[in-house]
Amino acid sequence: MSASSPRSLHPTRLAESTGRAVVVFLVLPLVAIIPMSFSDTRYLSMPHDGLSTLHYWRLFSEPAWRDSLLQSVGVALPAACLALLIGLSFCLGAWQRQGNMVRLLQILMLGPLIVPGIIHAVAYHRALSFIGLFDSFAGTVLVHAIKGLPFVVLSVSASLSSVHPATLQLARSLGASPAQALWRTLLPQIRYGIAAGFIFAFVTSWDEIVVTLFITSRNVITLPKQIWQSLFLNLDPVVAALGSLALLATLLALLATSLSGSRLRSLPSPNTIA
Amino acid sequence: MSDFTYDTGYMQHLEQSVRRETQGKTVHRRRFLQVLSALGVSIGSLSFLPSARAQQSELVVANWGGDALPAQRDILAAEFVKRYPQIHVAFDTTGPTPGKIKALVESDNVSWDVADRNLLSALELGRQGLLEKVDESIVDINAVPSQFRTEWGVGSYFFSFVITYDAVRFGSTPPRTWKDFWDLQTFKGKRALRNNVEGVLESALLADGVAPDKLYPLNVNRGLDKVRQIKAETIFYSNTSEAQQLLRSGEVSIGSLWSTRAQGVKEDTKGRIDYHFNEGILLIAAWNVLKGAKNVKDAWRWVALSQDPYLQVALLKKLGWGPINPAANKLVPAELQAQNPGSPENIARQIVVDAEWYARNYFEVQNRYLDVLAA
Amino acid sequence: MSSSFLTIDSICKRYGLLRALEAVSLDVTQGEFLTLLGPSGSGKSTLLAILAGFAEPDQGIVRLNGRDITRLAPEARRFGVVPQGYGLFPHLTVYENIAFPLRVRRSRSASINGRVRQVMELLQIGSVKSRLPRELSGGQQQRVALARALSFEPDLLLLDEPMSALDALLRRDLQAELVRLHRQVGTTFVYVTHDQQEALALSDRIVVLNHGRIEQIGTPRSIYAQPATRFVANFLGKNNLLQATAAIGPLGRLHFHWNGHRIAAGVTAPFEGPCSLTIRPEAIVLTKVGHSSQGTKDRILGTVVNHTFHGASADVIVAVGHESLTVTLTAAASPPVPGDEVWLAFDAERLWCLPEADTISPAASATSPELAA
Amino acid sequence: MILPSAIALGREFAGARFQIAPVRGLSVQDGLVIGSVLVLIACYLLPLGAVVALSFLVPVPGIGNYWSIFQNATVHAVVGKTLWISSLTVGLTLLLGYITAYALVQAGPVARKLMLAGVLLPLWISVLVRNYAWIALLSPGGIVNSILIRWGWLDQPVSLVRNSFGVVLGMVHYMLPYAILPIYAQMARIDSTLPHLARSLGASPRQAFIRVFLPLSRPGLAAAAFLTSIMSLGFYLTPAMLGGGKTVMVAEFISIQVTETLRWDIATTLSTLLLLVTGALVWRFSHLLELATAKPKT
């Protein structure tokens, strides 16, 4: 009895199978949408009579879907650039600084990640009406940029923390101008952090729905908003097609990062706190 | 116990303070915009609005999407463009909720002109200064009976909450009354009610045995108690399309739906889902024109157009909108009378909602309704 | 004495294709300080893990007082373990770390307190008892780890490179401390290290491991003086290994032929023929040519090519023909400089030889020192 | 507003001094910080501040809104429901997340990679799509029900969504990765020999777990608890989509006040309180933030 083997402990095995079950639970709804996306009916169902790629085509041919795709890109790109500009400025400025003030500012910069989406929704619903940017691209881009800001700050400051503190001085002592020092020594060292921040900010905007619902009406219909609207009409299989494409893209990205030595490590997701 | 008291003093106070606040803010906003323009920034340049959309000659109609879009486009918009060729009609199907209307009116960017809402909302929002007053030079207010119009809106069609059910499931003994609707023993399956209190209290009180002519003022406590009875077996939907889908998929066996949408599911399912007007809760739809809309004049033209008896009949055919213009009643073909919420015999079977009561009590009652749902 | 305290019998352990241990057999005597010495990857830590019960061997048996404990759970063995990096529980104070084995055994709290105090006193760490491990110096952490492993009076103490993270000075202090501790508590110590100096300084016996096999078992002195294999000869301290031929002279005296020279040995050898002649650098006497020498006749002429000063000693590399030898000098007043011609003389008693082919089986090598003595 | 930072950057590229050396009392670095912080204030703190301010101003100045909120039975019910659902989902999420993180630590390298991919995958798929999938899977006419009925495990379809069960399910699914990742990151940091060591010192497997592994993994657990608590308090989409209208949590209640009943007093007051609770949690547990956002080792 006491000679039980030290490795194969029963509770551990139970935990392992439970853990696997949890992972299956996590993946299950994602996998389930794949067959739904090939449904040959207009309403949500598993394929009955045959498979059809109808809904994939609708995604790119129906004006509502196509336009919302374009709009989402049109909002997410400038929003990510803006987030990068603000976040990078802050990180470069705050680099190597100590003290409570900087710490407080850092937490403030993470605010848009922490504060519940509904509060942003209420705040921007009001603020954008006030300055006349309700239901405008500029307003949406601004709000999405603010929501993406924490991810830029997180990933850029993470990569800055591993840069040698004397990098710029060193470059200067070797004859580089300040601009050269920045371009040739500092920025190349944090380029993965910058890229990751940009990607996360982009995806944040791409995925944003709660605040968008409150600050837009007719002019701005991003992809998530289009999904939201279509979900009320019927469980449109286009959403399943869209989800399947997103799944495919994510899988490819995961594969690519794990093959490329995972330089762009997965930070916590940029999903909105829904 | 019996009455939910009207606190008119509070309402007036609320109105005033809202008005004070909105006006005050307008001043602030104007100053803010002045500062911006002094800095050489124009709001127009910030909004990147596609210029075609911002043109004056566009009329933007906000509706609830779904079946309403093609019908309004093919009947009303087509006719409108015929009469006013220089004007382009655009639709926004995101749903004209009071919050969006308020946000738009308060911003300088009122991108909707006219919204598909109802007479209750015309009173509520109108009193808050969010709507334009009816332009009687364009709209003939006498086209509808006086009880179907207010200062801020004219009734445009009848629709009602009707008992909509799975006809295959219930066969020859479908639910006839709200009593049946509440009877979970005899009529198995889930129910669907709107998560907005309008119409729900009336259904509940009728189910509880209140006589139709004794409904108003509504006994809110009694009605909410009745809702509690079936809460566990009820799905509270926020969007009528959702309710259609619940019935279509069989998730729900009986629902209280807008008659216009009930007709839609009936056609969709080739009669598997059916409805009737018995004890329907009749509401009066009304176009609301947003305060400061870019195109107020055309908005009232749109309203006037929708009073056209021929178009009203066409909309009845297509959407089940009950003609509110008495002149249209004579034009309704006999076979359409059955699905006309405004036909004399259907009106007789239904209860007309008291818009004034809701305009005074809506805030309070809606929150108490949510309270019941959330508890 | 006849039945061993701990017996390791033909242990094999594989990790995939890697053979971590191959047919390792070993007896551990009660109360001794036994060191498992070998380079990294030699299997010494695997052996320790098997002793501790962290791993199971693929084959073979571990016996404690004749009882098979191969598959016994770690907590049932009563062996104290001091792992690499100390393995202190970072969330527990020094006191609680030391009390841990007693608490999990559900001892009475009064007896826990007494015992912990006792052990802390033994290791002189009473002053830091309420600190957390991260607030301690490396040496203190080491002492706490020892105290924890000893607190429940284990039958055996297993130490896995306990000093590898300490600096050289501290290490020497703690070595002395460990020897004192071993004498004081009388527990059997099994000590794993890759540091031959440490092994020589601490152990009663050393087991030299290489590639999962035992190369030699013996006292520090016998292993140092009479390595059984070329590996052992090279691994323990500096050594000169010379290709030579062993021959037994008319009087039964052993001598070697190397590089055209004849070198007399003060030891007997079990064989004749080609061999590896080993001479420790400190067993060579070096005299500058021209100085009055001690008049040794077995002396060889060489040229100094390099000189490295170490403080108490100095290493000199001397070329003899095409080969070179390392010589360790102590306290040389006027050390030779490169280019000097020098005489080399060997201490005949400290010569040793290994068969050329190096095919001696571990079992044979384990017995060879006794033969030599 | 972005101007100061842009100027600073521009000056940088133009060859002006960077860092340390002051430019008329302000270094370029100062300029960058000040510029970006000004943007944050104008575009973020002001709008949020306006919400807070409004709660004290509308309809009449004072703290009347807070007073009436504390006496409002509907708000009580909604807050109660929110707390109940939140604690249930956070509890479930932490339990499952802990076990899963443990399984991840125990798994071999290939299995671990696969499992981690499975954990990360949902993070990148829109929560709308995921809720859609849940409805499709679990509604009475959905896939799970039809399978269960076909196998004869059920006679009548059961409702697995559009009720509190659906909300809890959807929320747990949403939050699990956020719990698993910090716990796993912490567990991976634990010296894997310690539990073994504890056993050699006499601890049973259970004791080794409770006395060594559990306390050592606690920071990860705390970070996960912090993160999921904040999330669950502000959940909006999942209750709205999977709750069948009956699971009205604070966020949805606020949204109804804004979009339907136009009660800005209630909306802003509740928002302020929610902000306060979130802020207090962050203030108290800010040291966990780093852990909560830590990257797992793969």
mmCIF file of C-alpha atoms in Angstrom, chain C residues 72-317:
data_model
loop_
_atom_site.group_PDB
_atom_site.id
_atom_site.type_symbol
_atom_site.label_atom_id
_atom_site.label_comp_id
_atom_site.label_asym_id
_atom_site.label_seq_id
_atom_site.Cartn_x
_atom_site.Cartn_y
_atom_site.Cartn_z
ATOM 1 C CA LEU C 72 8.441 2.990 -1.876
ATOM 2 C CA ALA C 73 6.911 6.496 -1.820
ATOM 3 C CA PRO C 74 9.393 9.237 -0.946
ATOM 4 C CA GLU C 75 7.614 10.166 2.260
ATOM 5 C CA ALA C 76 7.845 6.598 3.514
ATOM 6 C CA ARG C 77 11.627 6.404 3.177
ATOM 7 C CA ARG C 78 12.787 8.750 5.887
ATOM 8 C CA PHE C 79 15.608 10.111 3.754
ATOM 9 C CA GLY C 80 16.512 13.753 4.078
ATOM 10 C CA VAL C 81 17.181 15.530 0.790
ATOM 11 C CA VAL C 82 19.156 18.703 0.192
ATOM 12 C CA PRO C 83 18.579 19.403 -3.481
ATOM 13 C CA GLN C 84 20.480 21.521 -5.911
ATOM 14 C CA GLY C 85 19.597 25.175 -5.279
ATOM 15 C CA TYR C 86 18.449 24.185 -1.771
ATOM 16 C CA GLY C 87 14.749 23.848 -2.633
ATOM 17 C CA LEU C 88 13.620 25.948 0.298
ATOM 18 C CA PHE C 89 9.888 26.586 0.287
ATOM 19 C CA PRO C 90 9.763 30.265 -0.665
ATOM 20 C CA HIS C 91 6.452 30.876 1.104
ATOM 21 C CA LEU C 92 7.597 29.563 4.475
ATOM 22 C CA THR C 93 9.898 31.173 7.016
ATOM 23 C CA VAL C 94 13.149 29.556 8.051
ATOM 24 C CA TYR C 95 11.450 28.166 11.114
ATOM 25 C CA GLU C 96 8.532 26.776 9.157
ATOM 26 C CA ASN C 97 10.798 25.301 6.525
ATOM 27 C CA ILE C 98 12.661 23.406 9.192
ATOM 28 C CA ALA C 99 9.466 22.435 10.968
ATOM 29 C CA PHE C 100 7.859 21.216 7.726
ATOM 30 C CA PRO C 101 8.912 17.552 7.980
ATOM 31 C CA LEU C 102 7.757 17.460 11.575
ATOM 32 C CA ARG C 103 4.417 19.104 10.837
ATOM 33 C CA VAL C 104 3.546 16.789 7.993
ATOM 34 C CA ARG C 105 4.343 13.925 10.331
ATOM 35 C CA ARG C 106 1.921 15.491 12.792
ATOM 36 C CA SER C 107 4.369 15.726 15.654
ATOM 37 C CA ARG C 108 3.292 17.483 18.816
ATOM 38 C CA SER C 109 3.968 21.178 18.580
ATOM 39 C CA ALA C 110 6.086 21.217 21.715
ATOM 40 C CA SER C 111 8.363 18.568 20.346
ATOM 41 C CA ILE C 112 8.493 20.375 17.016
ATOM 42 C CA ASN C 113 9.614 23.528 18.692
ATOM 43 C CA GLY C 114 12.298 21.751 20.697
ATOM 44 C CA ARG C 115 13.628 19.862 17.726
ATOM 45 C CA VAL C 116 13.669 22.896 15.421
ATOM 46 C CA ARG C 117 15.541 24.915 18.018
ATOM 47 C CA GLN C 118 18.016 22.113 18.407
ATOM 48 C CA VAL C 119 18.701 21.883 14.675
ATOM 49 C CA MET C 120 18.892 25.644 14.286
ATOM 50 C CA GLU C 121 21.445 25.721 17.050
ATOM 51 C CA LEU C 122 23.407 22.919 15.442
ATOM 52 C CA LEU C 123 23.629 24.967 12.255
ATOM 53 C CA GLN C 124 23.820 28.373 13.921
ATOM 54 C CA ILE C 125 20.838 29.870 12.163
ATOM 55 C CA GLY C 126 18.675 30.759 15.150
ATOM 56 C CA SER C 127 19.013 34.463 14.408
ATOM 57 C CA VAL C 128 17.213 34.242 11.052
ATOM 58 C CA LYS C 129 14.387 31.946 12.039
ATOM 59 C CA SER C 130 11.542 34.254 11.069
ATOM 60 C CA ARG C 131 12.970 35.358 7.746
ATOM 61 C CA LEU C 132 11.823 34.149 4.362
ATOM 62 C CA PRO C 133 14.297 32.240 2.197
ATOM 63 C CA ARG C 134 14.687 35.105 -0.261
ATOM 64 C CA GLU C 135 15.957 37.302 2.559
ATOM 65 C CA LEU C 136 18.869 34.969 3.298
ATOM 66 C CA SER C 137 22.378 34.805 1.912
ATOM 67 C CA GLY C 138 23.410 31.768 -0.087
ATOM 68 C CA GLY C 139 25.307 30.277 2.817
ATOM 69 C CA GLN C 140 22.388 30.757 5.178
ATOM 70 C CA GLN C 141 20.002 29.159 2.700
ATOM 71 C CA GLN C 142 22.322 26.213 2.508
ATOM 72 C CA ARG C 143 22.324 25.832 6.267
ATOM 73 C CA VAL C 144 18.542 26.051 6.409
ATOM 74 C CA ALA C 145 18.252 23.368 3.775
ATOM 75 C CA LEU C 146 20.555 21.158 5.804
ATOM 76 C CA ALA C 147 18.673 21.883 8.979
ATOM 77 C CA ARG C 148 15.372 21.034 7.343
ATOM 78 C CA ALA C 149 16.687 17.763 5.982
ATOM 79 C CA LEU C 150 18.111 16.811 9.371
ATOM 80 C CA SER C 151 15.241 17.981 11.542
ATOM 81 C CA PHE C 152 13.328 14.710 11.379
ATOM 82 C CA GLU C 153 16.417 12.609 12.077
ATOM 83 C CA PRO C 154 16.466 10.842 8.734
ATOM 84 C CA ASP C 155 18.115 7.487 8.221
ATOM 85 C CA LEU C 156 20.051 8.867 5.314
ATOM 86 C CA LEU C 157 20.885 12.340 4.053
ATOM 87 C CA LEU C 158 21.010 12.862 0.309
ATOM 88 C CA LEU C 159 22.781 16.008 -0.845
ATOM 89 C CA ASP C 160 22.682 17.029 -4.508
ATOM 90 C CA GLU C 161 25.458 19.499 -5.343
ATOM 91 C CA PRO C 162 24.543 21.560 -2.309
ATOM 92 C CA MET C 163 27.420 23.957 -2.759
ATOM 93 C CA SER C 164 27.335 24.583 -6.471
ATOM 94 C CA ALA C 165 25.770 28.023 -6.075
ATOM 95 C CA LEU C 166 28.238 29.296 -3.487
ATOM 96 C CA ASP C 167 31.451 31.204 -4.059
ATOM 97 C CA ALA C 168 34.775 29.506 -3.491
ATOM 98 C CA LEU C 169 35.530 31.002 -0.090
ATOM 99 C CA LEU C 170 32.171 30.177 1.412
ATOM 100 C CA ARG C 171 32.379 26.741 -0.038
ATOM 101 C CA ARG C 172 35.571 25.951 1.842
ATOM 102 C CA ASP C 173 33.986 27.071 5.121
ATOM 103 C CA LEU C 174 30.920 25.001 4.553
ATOM 104 C CA GLN C 175 32.945 21.952 3.603
ATOM 105 C CA ALA C 176 34.544 22.022 7.010
ATOM 106 C CA GLU C 177 31.136 22.586 8.558
ATOM 107 C CA LEU C 178 29.686 19.626 6.718
ATOM 108 C CA VAL C 179 32.439 17.318 7.902
ATOM 109 C CA ARG C 180 31.864 18.486 11.472
ATOM 110 C CA LEU C 181 28.117 18.005 11.068
ATOM 111 C CA HIS C 182 28.550 14.511 9.722
ATOM 112 C CA ARG C 183 30.700 13.564 12.646
ATOM 113 C CA GLN C 184 28.253 15.132 15.071
ATOM 114 C CA VAL C 185 24.984 13.618 13.847
ATOM 115 C CA GLY C 186 26.358 10.338 12.654
ATOM 116 C CA THR C 187 23.840 10.048 9.852
ATOM 117 C CA THR C 188 24.823 8.390 6.603
ATOM 118 C CA PHE C 189 25.494 11.045 3.973
ATOM 119 C CA VAL C 190 25.242 10.431 0.247
ATOM 120 C CA TYR C 191 26.677 13.448 -1.484
ATOM 121 C CA VAL C 192 26.525 14.243 -5.184
ATOM 122 C CA THR C 193 29.057 16.583 -6.742
ATOM 123 C CA HIS C 194 31.010 17.215 -9.879
ATOM 124 C CA ASP C 195 33.747 18.988 -7.925
ATOM 125 C CA GLN C 196 36.630 16.603 -7.298
ATOM 126 C CA GLN C 197 38.243 18.853 -4.722
ATOM 127 C CA GLU C 198 35.057 18.776 -2.701
ATOM 128 C CA ALA C 199 34.765 15.025 -3.059
ATOM 129 C CA LEU C 200 38.353 14.523 -1.914
ATOM 130 C CA ALA C 201 37.927 16.877 1.027
ATOM 131 C CA LEU C 202 34.683 15.493 2.394
ATOM 132 C CA SER C 203 34.243 11.847 1.683
ATOM 133 C CA ASP C 204 34.935 8.612 3.416
ATOM 134 C CA ARG C 205 34.466 6.927 0.070
ATOM 135 C CA ILE C 206 34.017 8.216 -3.448
ATOM 136 C CA VAL C 207 32.077 6.605 -6.263
ATOM 137 C CA VAL C 208 33.254 7.925 -9.616
ATOM 138 C CA LEU C 209 30.536 7.799 -12.256
ATOM 139 C CA ASN C 210 30.849 8.337 -15.976
ATOM 140 C CA HIS C 211 28.247 7.763 -18.710
ATOM 141 C CA GLY C 212 25.969 5.993 -16.274
ATOM 142 C CA ARG C 213 28.617 3.502 -15.149
ATOM 143 C CA ILE C 214 30.703 3.281 -12.051
ATOM 144 C CA GLU C 215 34.343 3.856 -12.923
ATOM 145 C CA GLN C 216 35.813 3.347 -9.512
ATOM 146 C CA ILE C 217 34.896 3.136 -5.844
ATOM 147 C CA GLY C 218 37.386 3.847 -3.127
ATOM 148 C CA THR C 219 38.744 6.135 -0.481
ATOM 149 C CA PRO C 220 39.783 9.591 -1.656
ATOM 150 C CA ARG C 221 43.430 8.697 -1.253
ATOM 151 C CA SER C 222 43.311 5.444 -3.150
ATOM 152 C CA ILE C 223 41.309 6.973 -5.969
ATOM 153 C CA TYR C 224 43.673 9.886 -6.206
ATOM 154 C CA ALA C 225 46.808 7.859 -6.039
ATOM 155 C CA GLN C 226 45.693 4.797 -7.922
ATOM 156 C CA PRO C 227 43.046 5.682 -10.490
ATOM 157 C CA ALA C 228 41.538 2.651 -12.087
ATOM 158 C CA THR C 229 40.849 4.204 -15.465
ATOM 159 C CA ARG C 230 42.178 6.975 -17.639
ATOM 160 C CA PHE C 231 38.926 8.823 -16.978
ATOM 161 C CA VAL C 232 39.451 8.727 -13.220
ATOM 162 C CA ALA C 233 43.105 9.597 -13.628
ATOM 163 C CA ASN C 234 42.188 12.702 -15.580
ATOM 164 C CA PHE C 235 39.057 13.675 -13.690
ATOM 165 C CA LEU C 236 40.548 13.840 -10.217
ATOM 166 C CA GLY C 237 43.118 16.595 -10.143
ATOM 167 C CA LYS C 238 45.824 17.320 -12.698
ATOM 168 C CA ASN C 239 47.713 14.363 -13.967
ATOM 169 C CA ASN C 240 50.369 13.527 -16.541
ATOM 170 C CA LEU C 241 49.430 10.515 -18.624
ATOM 171 C CA LEU C 242 52.358 9.166 -20.571
ATOM 172 C CA GLN C 243 52.464 6.401 -23.186
ATOM 173 C CA ALA C 244 54.981 3.957 -21.693
ATOM 174 C CA THR C 245 55.847 0.326 -21.416
ATOM 175 C CA ALA C 246 55.901 -1.464 -18.113
ATOM 176 C CA ALA C 247 58.583 -4.012 -17.478
ATOM 177 C CA ILE C 248 59.583 -6.051 -14.483
ATOM 178 C CA GLY C 249 63.280 -6.056 -13.800
ATOM 179 C CA PRO C 250 65.481 -8.858 -12.565
ATOM 180 C CA LEU C 251 64.794 -8.118 -8.927
ATOM 181 C CA GLY C 252 61.067 -8.049 -9.490
ATOM 182 C CA ARG C 253 61.135 -4.287 -9.451
ATOM 183 C CA LEU C 254 58.839 -2.527 -11.841
ATOM 184 C CA HIS C 255 60.128 0.095 -14.193
ATOM 185 C CA PHE C 256 58.791 1.966 -17.197
ATOM 186 C CA HIS C 257 60.240 2.857 -20.524
ATOM 187 C CA TRP C 258 59.092 6.213 -21.728
ATOM 188 C CA ASN C 259 60.362 8.462 -24.426
ATOM 189 C CA GLY C 260 63.724 6.738 -24.418
ATOM 190 C CA HIS C 261 64.072 6.986 -20.651
ATOM 191 C CA ARG C 262 63.919 4.343 -18.008
ATOM 192 C CA ILE C 263 61.883 5.256 -14.961
ATOM 193 C CA ALA C 264 61.982 3.110 -11.841
ATOM 194 C CA ALA C 265 58.769 2.613 -9.898
ATOM 195 C CA GLY C 266 58.252 1.887 -6.225
ATOM 196 C CA VAL C 267 55.049 -0.052 -6.802
ATOM 197 C CA THR C 268 54.216 -3.443 -8.159
ATOM 198 C CA ALA C 269 52.044 -3.821 -11.194
ATOM 199 C CA PRO C 270 49.834 -6.728 -12.222
ATOM 200 C CA PHE C 271 50.978 -6.687 -15.803
ATOM 201 C CA GLU C 272 53.771 -5.916 -18.243
ATOM 202 C CA GLY C 273 53.654 -4.208 -21.634
ATOM 203 C CA PRO C 274 52.245 -0.986 -23.045
ATOM 204 C CA CYS C 275 50.537 1.145 -20.472
ATOM 205 C CA SER C 276 49.566 4.654 -19.466
ATOM 206 C CA LEU C 277 51.999 5.909 -16.934
ATOM 207 C CA THR C 278 50.455 8.455 -14.562
ATOM 208 C CA ILE C 279 52.531 10.928 -12.624
ATOM 209 C CA ARG C 280 50.933 13.626 -10.519
ATOM 210 C CA PRO C 281 52.452 17.056 -11.236
ATOM 211 C CA GLU C 282 53.412 17.457 -7.580
ATOM 212 C CA ALA C 283 55.276 14.132 -7.633
ATOM 213 C CA ILE C 284 57.910 15.493 -9.975
ATOM 214 C CA VAL C 285 60.965 17.214 -8.635
ATOM 215 C CA LEU C 286 62.415 19.889 -10.861
ATOM 216 C CA THR C 287 65.987 21.195 -10.687
ATOM 217 C CA LYS C 288 67.615 23.849 -12.807
ATOM 218 C CA VAL C 289 70.527 22.555 -14.874
ATOM 219 C CA GLY C 290 73.783 23.781 -13.380
ATOM 220 C CA HIS C 291 72.509 23.833 -9.826
ATOM 221 C CA SER C 292 73.793 21.196 -7.537
ATOM 222 C CA SER C 293 71.246 18.441 -7.799
ATOM 223 C CA GLN C 294 70.313 15.830 -5.228
ATOM 224 C CA GLY C 295 72.201 13.397 -7.392
ATOM 225 C CA THR C 296 69.263 11.339 -8.554
ATOM 226 C CA LYS C 297 70.303 9.138 -11.343
ATOM 227 C CA ASP C 298 66.826 8.663 -12.847
ATOM 228 C CA ARG C 299 66.616 12.185 -14.120
ATOM 229 C CA ILE C 300 65.387 13.496 -17.418
ATOM 230 C CA LEU C 301 66.384 16.664 -19.191
ATOM 231 C CA GLY C 302 63.649 19.030 -20.318
ATOM 232 C CA THR C 303 63.015 22.597 -21.397
ATOM 233 C CA VAL C 304 60.587 24.926 -19.688
ATOM 234 C CA VAL C 305 57.997 26.226 -22.148
ATOM 235 C CA ASN C 306 55.452 27.906 -19.872
ATOM 236 C CA HIS C 307 55.021 29.014 -16.293
ATOM 237 C CA THR C 308 51.782 29.882 -14.512
ATOM 238 C CA PHE C 309 51.794 31.353 -11.046
ATOM 239 C CA HIS C 310 48.959 30.348 -8.685
ATOM 240 C CA GLY C 311 50.073 31.904 -5.435
ATOM 241 C CA ALA C 312 50.882 29.009 -3.147
ATOM 242 C CA SER C 313 52.070 26.977 -6.084
ATOM 243 C CA ALA C 314 53.062 27.351 -9.695
ATOM 244 C CA ASP C 315 52.573 25.138 -12.720
ATOM 245 C CA VAL C 316 55.447 24.679 -15.086
ATOM 246 C CA ILE C 317 55.149 22.998 -18.444
#
